[in-house]
């Protein structure tokens, strides 16, 4: 597969920071959140409230720091032999010749989501969107994250090729979960994304987990009134 480093996009959007929610943007007049927040939503929605609405800062966990370092190493290796390309050109070229890229930014003003795809394989007959994770367990939250990348990619490109979502054990070739992005899955992830948008526009409450084990390993436990 030809390696392409995505260096730009043909389409540009009007982007503003949300005045009250840290990290939330307003893109083309609609709230837009980073897809990685779905991970926190699956763990405990109250974390999102504490971090992005109350503005509490908790340092990264050891796993988060290690993950970022590994990401950077893999990206540097990839970039050594990758040729630069605009996103739209790489998508078009991949319809005749397979292209692979890393750290590809996708955004959907329509659905209110944005984020970086760890790795994407664009082949003439299918698209595979991969998110690297520590371990080999496909949690609902991590599956939702990669499903949201599929939705943003599909919305950005209108690509009619089959799209697959995959989770890979970080630092290995082991794709431990893979799923075709079907219309039913798309409906399901759009429902979850709407819930997230409802949390930030105040129409839905942030639910705190009732699982004490989650609270024990939570970065916010010392500042959380709902800690179990
Ligand atoms: S301490 Fe528990 S309830 Fe509070 S944010 Fe963390 S996981 Fe959620």
Coordinates of N, CA and C and ligand atoms in Angstrom, one line a residue:
X1 N 0.8 -1.2 0.0 CA 0.0 0.0 0.0 C 0.9 1.2 0.0
X2 N 0.5 2.2 -0.8 CA 1.3 3.5 -0.8 C 1.0 4.3 0.5
X3 N 2.1 4.8 1.1 CA 1.9 5.6 2.3 C 1.8 7.1 2.0
X4 N 0.7 7.6 2.5 CA 0.4 9.1 2.2 C 0.3 9.8 3.5
X5 N 1.0 10.9 3.6 CA 0.8 11.8 4.8 C -0.1 12.9 4.4
X6 N -1.2 13.0 5.1 CA -2.3 14.0 4.7 C -1.8 15.3 5.2
X7 N -1.7 16.3 4.3 CA -1.1 17.6 4.6 C -2.2 18.7 4.5
X8 N -3.4 18.4 4.1 CA -4.4 19.5 4.0 C -5.7 19.0 3.4
X9 N -6.6 19.9 3.4 CA -8.0 19.5 2.9 C -8.5 20.6 2.0
X10 N -9.3 20.2 1.0 CA -9.8 21.3 0.1 C -10.9 22.1 0.7
X11 N -11.7 21.4 1.6 CA -12.8 22.1 2.2 C -12.4 22.8 3.5
X12 N -12.9 24.0 3.7 CA -12.7 24.7 5.0 C -14.0 25.1 5.6
X13 N -14.0 25.1 7.0 CA -15.2 25.4 7.7 C -15.0 26.6 8.7
X14 N -16.1 27.2 9.1 CA -16.1 28.2 10.1 C -16.0 27.6 11.4
X15 N -15.0 27.9 12.2 CA -14.8 27.2 13.5 C -14.6 28.2 14.6
X16 N -15.4 28.0 15.7 CA -15.2 28.9 16.9 C -15.2 27.9 18.1
X17 N -14.5 28.5 19.2 CA -14.5 27.7 20.5 C -15.9 28.0 21.2
X18 N -16.4 26.9 21.8 CA -17.6 27.1 22.6 C -17.3 28.0 23.8
X19 N -18.2 29.0 24.1 CA -17.9 29.9 25.2 C -17.9 29.2 26.6
X20 N -18.6 28.1 26.8 CA -18.7 27.5 28.1 C -18.1 26.1 28.3
X21 N -18.0 25.4 27.2 CA -17.5 24.0 27.4 C -16.1 23.9 26.8
X22 N -15.2 23.6 27.7 CA -13.8 23.5 27.3 C -13.5 22.3 26.3
X23 N -13.0 22.7 25.1 CA -12.7 21.6 24.1 C -13.8 21.4 23.1
X24 N -15.0 21.9 23.4 CA -16.1 21.9 22.4 C -15.9 23.0 21.4
X25 N -16.2 22.7 20.2 CA -16.1 23.8 19.2 C -17.5 24.0 18.5
X26 N -17.6 25.1 17.9 CA -18.9 25.3 17.1 C -18.4 25.4 15.6
X27 N -18.7 24.3 14.9 CA -18.3 24.3 13.5 C -19.5 24.4 12.6
X28 N -19.4 25.4 11.7 CA -20.6 25.7 10.8 C -21.9 25.9 11.7
X29 N -21.7 26.5 12.8 CA -22.9 26.9 13.6 C -23.4 25.7 14.5
X30 N -22.7 24.6 14.5 CA -23.2 23.4 15.3 C -22.2 23.0 16.3
X31 N -22.6 22.6 17.5 CA -21.6 22.1 18.5 C -20.9 20.9 17.9
X32 N -19.6 20.7 18.2 CA -18.8 19.7 17.6 C -17.8 19.2 18.7
X33 N -17.8 17.9 19.0 CA -16.9 17.4 20.1 C -15.9 16.4 19.6
X34 N -14.8 16.3 20.3 CA -13.8 15.3 19.8 C -14.3 13.9 20.0
X35 N -14.1 13.1 19.0 CA -14.6 11.7 19.1 C -14.0 10.9 20.2
X36 N -12.8 11.2 20.7 CA -12.2 10.5 21.8 C -13.1 10.7 23.1
X37 N -13.9 11.7 23.2 CA -14.7 11.9 24.4 C -15.7 10.8 24.5
X38 N -16.0 10.0 23.4 CA -16.9 8.9 23.6 C -16.4 7.8 24.5
X39 N -15.1 7.8 24.6 CA -14.4 6.9 25.5 C -14.8 7.2 26.9
X40 N -14.7 8.5 27.2 CA -15.0 8.9 28.6 C -16.5 8.7 28.9
X41 N -17.3 9.0 27.9 CA -18.8 8.8 28.0 C -19.1 7.4 28.4
X42 N -18.4 6.4 27.8 CA -18.7 5.0 28.1 C -18.2 4.7 29.5
X43 N -17.2 5.4 30.0 CA -16.6 5.1 31.3 C -17.5 5.7 32.4
X44 N -17.7 7.0 32.3 CA -18.6 7.8 33.2 C -18.8 9.2 32.7
X45 N -20.1 9.5 32.4 CA -20.4 10.8 31.8 C -20.0 11.9 32.7
X46 N -20.0 11.7 34.0 CA -19.7 12.7 35.0 C -18.3 13.3 34.8
X47 N -17.4 12.4 34.3 CA -16.0 12.8 34.0 C -16.0 14.0 33.0
X48 N -16.9 13.9 32.0 CA -17.0 14.9 31.0 C -17.4 16.2 31.6
X49 N -18.4 16.1 32.5 CA -18.9 17.3 33.2 C -17.8 18.0 34.0
X50 N -17.0 17.2 34.8 CA -16.0 17.7 35.7 C -14.9 18.4 34.8
X51 N -14.5 17.7 33.8 CA -13.3 18.2 33.0 C -13.7 19.3 32.1
X52 N -14.8 19.2 31.4 CA -15.1 20.2 30.3 C -16.1 21.3 30.7
X53 N -16.9 21.1 31.7 CA -17.8 22.1 32.1 C -17.3 22.8 33.4
X54 N -16.9 22.0 34.4 CA -16.4 22.6 35.6 C -15.0 23.0 35.5
X55 N -14.3 22.5 34.4 CA -12.9 22.9 34.2 C -11.9 22.3 35.1
X56 N -12.2 21.2 35.7 CA -11.2 20.6 36.7 C -10.1 19.9 35.8
X57 N -8.9 20.2 36.2 CA -7.7 19.6 35.5 C -7.2 18.5 36.3
X58 N -7.1 17.3 35.7 CA -6.4 16.1 36.3 C -5.4 15.7 35.3
X59 N -4.2 15.4 35.8 CA -3.1 15.0 34.9 C -3.4 13.7 34.2
X60 N -2.7 13.4 33.1 CA -2.9 12.2 32.4 C -2.5 11.0 33.2
X61 N -3.1 9.8 33.0 CA -2.7 8.6 33.7 C -1.4 8.1 33.0
X62 N -0.8 7.1 33.7 CA 0.4 6.6 33.1 C 0.2 5.9 31.8
X63 N -1.0 5.3 31.7 CA -1.4 4.6 30.4 C -1.6 5.6 29.3
X64 N -2.1 6.8 29.6 CA -2.3 7.8 28.6 C -1.0 8.4 28.1
X65 N -0.1 8.6 29.0 CA 1.3 9.1 28.6 C 2.0 8.1 27.8
X66 N 1.9 6.8 28.2 CA 2.6 5.8 27.4 C 2.0 5.7 26.0
X67 N 0.7 5.8 26.0 CA -0.1 5.7 24.7 C 0.4 6.8 23.7
X68 N 0.5 8.0 24.3 CA 0.8 9.2 23.4 C 2.2 9.0 22.9
X69 N 3.1 8.5 23.7 CA 4.5 8.3 23.3 C 4.6 7.3 22.2
X70 N 3.9 6.2 22.3 CA 3.9 5.1 21.3 C 3.3 5.6 20.0
X71 N 2.2 6.4 20.1 CA 1.6 7.0 18.9 C 2.6 7.8 18.1
X72 N 3.4 8.6 18.9 CA 4.3 9.6 18.2 C 5.4 8.7 17.5
X73 N 5.9 7.7 18.2 CA 7.0 6.8 17.6 C 6.5 6.3 16.3
X74 N 5.2 5.7 16.3 CA 4.7 5.1 15.1 C 4.5 6.1 14.0
X75 N 4.1 7.3 14.4 CA 3.8 8.3 13.4 C 5.1 8.7 12.7
X76 N 6.2 8.9 13.5 CA 7.5 9.3 13.0 C 8.0 8.3 12.0
X77 N 7.9 7.0 12.4 CA 8.3 5.9 11.5 C 7.6 6.0 10.1
X78 N 6.3 6.1 10.3 CA 5.4 6.2 9.1 C 5.8 7.4 8.2
X79 N 6.0 8.5 8.8 CA 6.3 9.7 8.0 C 7.6 9.7 7.2
X80 N 8.5 8.8 7.6 CA 9.8 8.7 6.9 C 9.6 8.4 5.4
X81 N 8.7 7.5 5.1 CA 8.6 7.1 3.7 C 7.2 7.5 3.1
X82 N 6.5 8.4 3.8 CA 5.2 8.7 3.2 C 5.3 10.0 2.3
X83 N 4.5 10.0 1.3 CA 4.5 11.2 0.4 C 3.3 12.1 0.8
X84 N 3.5 13.4 0.7 CA 2.4 14.3 1.1 C 1.3 14.3 0.1
X85 N 0.1 14.4 0.6 CA -1.1 14.5 -0.3 C -2.3 15.2 0.4
X86 N -3.1 15.8 -0.4 CA -4.3 16.4 0.2 C -5.3 15.2 0.4
X87 N -6.1 15.4 1.5 CA -7.0 14.3 1.9 C -7.9 13.8 0.7
X88 N -8.5 14.8 0.0 CA -9.4 14.4 -1.1 C -8.7 13.7 -2.2
X89 N -7.4 14.1 -2.5 CA -6.7 13.4 -3.5 C -6.3 12.0 -3.2
X90 N -6.0 11.8 -1.9 CA -5.6 10.4 -1.4 C -6.8 9.5 -1.5
X91 N -8.0 10.0 -1.1 CA -9.2 9.2 -1.2 C -9.5 8.9 -2.7
X92 N -9.3 9.8 -3.6 CA -9.6 9.6 -5.0 C -8.6 8.5 -5.6
X93 N -7.3 8.7 -5.2 CA -6.3 7.8 -5.8 C -6.5 6.4 -5.3
X94 N -7.0 6.3 -4.0 CA -7.2 4.9 -3.5 C -8.3 4.1 -4.2
X95 N -9.0 4.8 -5.1 CA -10.1 4.0 -5.8 C -9.5 3.1 -6.8
X96 N -8.2 3.4 -7.2 CA -7.5 2.5 -8.2 C -6.3 1.8 -7.6
X97 N -5.7 2.5 -6.5 CA -4.5 1.9 -5.9 C -4.5 2.1 -4.4
X98 N -4.3 1.0 -3.7 CA -4.5 1.1 -2.2 C -3.5 2.1 -1.6
X99 N -4.1 2.9 -0.6 CA -3.3 3.9 0.1 C -3.5 3.7 1.6
X100 N -2.4 4.0 2.3 CA -2.5 3.9 3.8 C -2.1 5.2 4.4
X101 N -2.7 5.6 5.4 CA -2.3 6.8 6.1 C -2.5 6.7 7.6
X102 N -1.8 7.6 8.3 CA -2.0 7.7 9.8 C -2.3 9.1 10.3
X103 N -2.9 9.1 11.5 CA -3.2 10.4 12.1 C -4.0 11.3 11.1
X104 N -5.1 10.7 10.6 CA -5.9 11.5 9.6 C -7.0 12.2 10.3
X105 N -7.1 13.5 10.1 CA -8.1 14.3 10.8 C -9.4 14.2 10.0
X106 N -10.5 13.8 10.7 CA -11.8 13.8 10.0 C -12.8 14.7 10.8
X107 N -13.7 15.4 10.2 CA -14.7 16.2 10.9 C -16.0 16.1 10.1
X108 N -17.1 16.1 10.9 CA -18.4 16.2 10.3 C -19.2 17.3 11.0
X109 N -19.3 18.5 10.4 CA -20.2 19.5 11.0 C -21.6 19.0 11.1
X110 N -22.1 18.2 10.2 CA -23.4 17.7 10.2 C -23.7 16.9 11.5
X111 N -22.8 16.0 11.9 CA -23.1 15.2 13.1 C -22.5 15.7 14.3
X112 N -21.6 16.8 14.2 CA -21.0 17.4 15.4 C -19.9 16.6 16.0
X113 N -19.1 16.0 15.1 CA -17.9 15.2 15.6 C -16.7 15.5 14.8
X114 N -15.5 15.3 15.5 CA -14.2 15.4 14.8 C -13.2 14.6 15.6
X115 N -12.1 14.3 14.9 CA -11.0 13.5 15.6 C -10.0 13.0 14.6
X116 N -9.0 12.4 15.2 CA -7.9 11.8 14.4 C -8.0 10.3 14.3
X117 N -8.0 9.8 13.1 CA -8.0 8.3 12.9 C -6.6 7.9 13.0
X118 N -6.3 6.9 13.9 CA -4.9 6.4 14.0 C -4.4 5.9 12.7
X119 N -5.1 5.0 12.0 CA -4.6 4.5 10.8 C -5.8 4.2 9.8
X120 N -5.6 4.4 8.6 CA -6.7 4.1 7.6 C -6.1 3.4 6.4
X121 N -6.7 2.3 6.0 CA -6.4 1.6 4.8 C -7.5 1.9 3.8
X122 N -7.1 2.6 2.7 CA -8.1 2.9 1.6 C -7.8 2.0 0.4
X123 N -8.6 1.0 0.2 CA -8.3 0.1 -0.9 C -9.4 0.3 -1.9
X124 N -9.2 -0.2 -3.2 CA -10.2 0.0 -4.2 C -11.6 -0.6 -3.8
X125 N -11.6 -1.6 -3.0 CA -12.9 -2.2 -2.7 C -13.4 -2.0 -1.3
X126 N -12.5 -1.4 -0.4 CA -13.0 -1.2 1.0 C -12.1 -0.2 1.7
X127 N -12.7 0.4 2.8 CA -12.0 1.3 3.6 C -11.9 0.6 5.0
X128 N -10.7 0.6 5.6 CA -10.6 0.0 7.0 C -10.1 1.1 7.9
X129 N -10.9 1.4 8.9 CA -10.5 2.5 9.9 C -10.1 1.9 11.2
X130 N -8.9 2.1 11.6 CA -8.3 1.4 12.7 C -8.0 2.4 13.9
X131 N -8.3 1.9 15.1 CA -7.9 2.7 16.3 C -7.1 1.8 17.1
X132 N -5.9 2.3 17.5 CA -5.0 1.5 18.4 C -5.4 1.6 19.8
X133 N -5.4 0.5 20.5 CA -5.8 0.5 22.0 C -4.8 -0.4 22.7
X134 N -4.6 -0.1 24.0 CA -3.8 -1.0 24.9 C -4.7 -2.2 25.1
X135 N -4.1 -3.4 25.2 CA -4.9 -4.6 25.5 C -5.7 -5.1 24.3
X136 N -6.6 -6.1 24.5 CA -7.3 -6.7 23.4 C -8.8 -6.8 23.7
X137 N -9.3 -6.0 24.6 CA -10.7 -6.1 24.9 C -11.5 -5.0 24.1
X138 N -12.5 -5.4 23.3 CA -13.3 -4.4 22.6 C -14.4 -3.9 23.6
X139 N -14.2 -2.8 24.2 CA -15.3 -2.2 25.1 C -16.3 -1.4 24.2
X140 N -17.5 -1.3 24.7 CA -18.5 -0.6 23.9 C -18.0 0.9 23.6
X141 N -17.3 1.5 24.6 CA -16.9 2.9 24.3 C -15.8 2.9 23.2
X142 N -14.9 2.0 23.2 CA -13.9 2.0 22.1 C -14.4 1.6 20.8
X143 N -15.4 0.7 20.8 CA -16.1 0.4 19.5 C -16.8 1.6 19.0
X144 N -17.5 2.3 19.9 CA -18.2 3.5 19.5 C -17.3 4.6 18.9
X145 N -16.1 4.7 19.5 CA -15.2 5.7 19.1 C -14.8 5.4 17.6
X146 N -14.5 4.2 17.2 CA -14.1 3.9 15.9 C -15.3 3.9 14.9
X147 N -16.5 3.6 15.5 CA -17.7 3.8 14.6 C -17.9 5.3 14.3
X148 N -17.6 6.1 15.2 CA -17.8 7.6 15.0 C -16.8 8.1 13.9
X149 N -15.6 7.5 13.9 CA -14.6 7.9 12.9 C -15.2 7.5 11.5
X150 N -15.8 6.3 11.5 CA -16.4 5.8 10.2 C -17.5 6.7 9.7
X151 N -18.3 7.2 10.7 CA -19.4 8.1 10.3 C -18.9 9.4 9.8
X152 N -17.8 10.0 10.4 CA -17.3 11.2 10.0 C -16.6 11.1 8.6
X153 N -15.9 9.9 8.5 CA -15.2 9.7 7.2 C -16.3 9.6 6.1
X154 N -17.4 8.9 6.3 CA -18.4 8.7 5.3 C -19.1 10.0 5.0
X155 N -19.3 10.8 6.0 CA -20.0 12.1 5.8 C -19.1 13.0 5.0
X156 N -17.8 13.0 5.3 CA -16.9 13.9 4.6 C -16.7 13.6 3.2
X157 N -16.7 12.3 2.9 CA -16.3 11.8 1.5 C -17.5 11.4 0.6
X158 N -18.5 11.0 1.3 CA -19.7 10.4 0.5 C -19.2 9.1 -0.1
X159 N -18.1 8.5 0.4 CA -17.6 7.3 -0.2 C -18.6 6.1 -0.1
X160 N -18.7 5.4 -1.3 CA -19.7 4.4 -1.3 C -19.1 3.0 -1.1
X161 N -17.8 3.0 -0.9 CA -17.1 1.7 -0.7 C -17.5 1.1 0.7
X162 N -17.4 -0.2 0.9 CA -17.6 -0.8 2.2 C -16.7 -0.2 3.2
X163 N -17.2 0.2 4.4 CA -16.3 0.7 5.4 C -16.3 -0.3 6.6
X164 N -15.1 -0.5 7.1 CA -14.9 -1.4 8.2 C -14.3 -0.6 9.4
X165 N -14.8 -0.9 10.6 CA -14.2 -0.3 11.8 C -13.4 -1.4 12.5
X166 N -12.2 -1.1 13.0 CA -11.3 -2.1 13.6 C -10.6 -1.5 14.8
X167 N -10.4 -2.4 15.8 CA -9.5 -2.1 16.9 C -8.3 -2.9 16.8
X168 N -7.1 -2.3 17.1 CA -5.9 -3.1 17.0 C -5.1 -2.9 18.3
X169 N -4.4 -4.0 18.7 CA -3.6 -4.0 19.9 C -2.4 -3.1 19.6
X170 N -2.2 -2.1 20.4 CA -1.2 -1.1 20.1 C 0.2 -1.7 20.0
X171 N 0.9 -1.3 18.9 CA 2.3 -1.7 18.7 C 2.4 -3.1 18.1
X172 N 1.2 -3.7 17.7 CA 1.2 -5.0 17.0 C 0.3 -4.9 15.7
X173 N 0.2 -6.1 15.0 CA -0.6 -6.1 13.8 C -2.0 -6.8 14.2
X174 N -2.2 -7.0 15.5 CA -3.4 -7.8 15.9 C -4.7 -7.0 15.9
X175 N -5.5 -7.2 14.8 CA -6.8 -6.5 14.8 C -7.7 -7.4 15.6
X176 N -8.0 -7.0 16.8 CA -8.7 -8.0 17.7 C -10.2 -7.8 17.6
X177 N -10.7 -6.7 16.9 CA -12.1 -6.5 16.6 C -12.3 -5.8 15.3
X178 N -13.2 -6.4 14.5 CA -13.5 -5.7 13.2 C -14.9 -5.9 12.9
X179 N -15.5 -4.8 12.3 CA -17.0 -4.8 12.1 C -17.3 -4.0 10.8
X180 N -18.2 -4.5 10.0 CA -18.6 -3.7 8.9 C -19.6 -2.6 9.4
X181 N -19.3 -1.4 8.8 CA -20.2 -0.2 9.3 C -21.5 -0.2 8.5
X182 N -22.5 -0.9 9.0 CA -23.7 -1.1 8.3 C -24.7 0.1 8.6
X183 N -25.8 0.2 7.9 CA -26.8 1.2 8.2 C -27.3 1.1 9.7
X184 N -27.5 -0.1 10.2 CA -27.9 -0.3 11.6 C -26.9 0.3 12.6
X185 N -25.6 0.0 12.3 CA -24.6 0.5 13.2 C -24.5 2.0 13.1
X186 N -24.7 2.5 11.9 CA -24.7 4.0 11.8 C -25.8 4.6 12.6
X187 N -27.0 4.0 12.6 CA -28.1 4.5 13.3 C -27.8 4.6 14.8
X188 N -27.2 3.4 15.3 CA -26.9 3.3 16.7 C -25.9 4.4 17.1
X189 N -24.8 4.6 16.3 CA -23.8 5.5 16.7 C -24.3 7.0 16.7
X190 N -25.2 7.2 15.7 CA -25.8 8.6 15.6 C -26.7 8.8 16.9
X191 N -27.3 7.8 17.4 CA -28.1 8.0 18.6 C -27.2 8.3 19.8
X192 N -26.0 7.6 19.9 CA -25.1 7.9 21.0 C -24.5 9.3 20.9
X193 N -24.2 9.7 19.6 CA -23.7 11.1 19.4 C -24.7 12.1 19.8
X194 N -26.0 11.9 19.5 CA -27.0 12.8 19.8 C -27.1 13.0 21.3
X195 N -26.9 11.8 22.1 CA -26.9 11.9 23.5 C -25.8 12.8 24.0
X196 N -24.6 12.6 23.4 CA -23.5 13.5 23.8 C -23.8 14.9 23.6
X197 N -24.3 15.3 22.4 CA -24.6 16.7 22.1 C -25.7 17.2 23.1
X198 N -26.6 16.3 23.5 CA -27.6 16.7 24.5 C -27.0 17.0 25.9
X199 N -25.9 16.3 26.2 CA -25.2 16.6 27.5 C -24.7 18.1 27.4
X200 N -24.1 18.4 26.3 CA -23.4 19.7 26.2 C -24.4 20.9 26.0
X201 N -25.5 20.6 25.4 CA -26.5 21.7 25.3 C -27.5 21.8 26.5
X202 N -27.2 20.9 27.5 CA -28.0 21.0 28.7 C -29.4 20.3 28.7
X203 N -29.7 19.6 27.6 CA -31.0 18.9 27.5 C -31.0 17.5 28.1
X204 N -29.7 17.0 28.4 CA -29.6 15.7 29.0 C -28.7 15.8 30.2
X205 N -29.0 15.0 31.3 CA -28.1 15.1 32.5 C -26.8 14.2 32.3
X206 N -25.7 14.6 32.9 CA -24.5 13.8 32.9 C -24.7 12.7 34.0
X207 N -24.7 11.5 33.6 CA -24.9 10.4 34.6 C -23.6 9.9 35.1
X208 N -23.5 9.8 36.5 CA -22.3 9.3 37.1 C -22.4 7.8 37.2
X209 N -21.3 7.1 37.1 CA -21.3 5.7 37.2 C -21.6 5.3 38.7
X210 N -22.2 4.1 38.8 CA -22.5 3.5 40.1 C -21.5 2.4 40.4
X211 N -20.4 2.3 39.6 CA -19.5 1.2 39.8 C -18.3 1.7 40.6
X212 N -18.1 1.3 41.8 CA -17.0 1.8 42.7 C -15.6 1.5 42.1
X213 N -15.5 0.4 41.3 CA -14.2 0.1 40.8 C -13.8 1.1 39.8
X214 N -14.7 1.7 39.0 CA -14.4 2.7 38.0 C -13.9 4.0 38.8
X215 N -14.6 4.3 39.9 CA -14.3 5.5 40.7 C -12.9 5.3 41.3
X216 N -12.5 4.2 41.7 CA -11.2 4.0 42.3 C -10.1 4.3 41.4
X217 N -10.3 4.0 40.1 CA -9.2 4.3 39.1 C -9.4 5.6 38.4
X218 N -10.4 6.4 38.8 CA -10.7 7.7 38.1 C -9.7 8.8 38.5
X219 N -9.4 9.6 37.5 CA -8.4 10.7 37.6 C -9.1 11.8 38.4
X220 N -10.4 11.8 38.5 CA -11.1 13.0 39.1 C -11.7 12.6 40.5
X221 N -11.4 11.4 41.0 CA -12.0 10.9 42.2 C -11.9 11.9 43.4
X222 N -10.8 12.6 43.5 CA -10.6 13.5 44.7 C -11.5 14.7 44.6
X223 N -11.9 15.0 43.4 CA -12.7 16.3 43.3 C -14.2 16.0 42.9
X224 N -14.6 14.7 43.0 CA -15.9 14.3 42.5 C -16.8 14.1 43.7
X225 N -18.0 14.8 43.7 CA -19.0 14.6 44.8 C -19.7 13.3 44.6
X226 N -19.6 12.7 43.4 CA -20.4 11.4 43.2 C -19.5 10.2 43.3
X227 N -18.2 10.4 43.8 CA -17.3 9.2 43.8 C -17.9 8.1 44.8
X228 N -17.8 6.9 44.4 CA -18.4 5.8 45.2 C -17.3 5.2 46.1
Ligands
LIG1 S1 -15.2 9.5 40.6 FE1 -16.6 8.0 39.8 S2 -18.5 9.2 39.5 FE2 -16.9 10.7 39.7 S3 -16.2 11.2 37.7 FE3 -14.9 9.5 38.4 S4 -15.9 7.6 37.7 FE4 -17.4 9.3 37.6

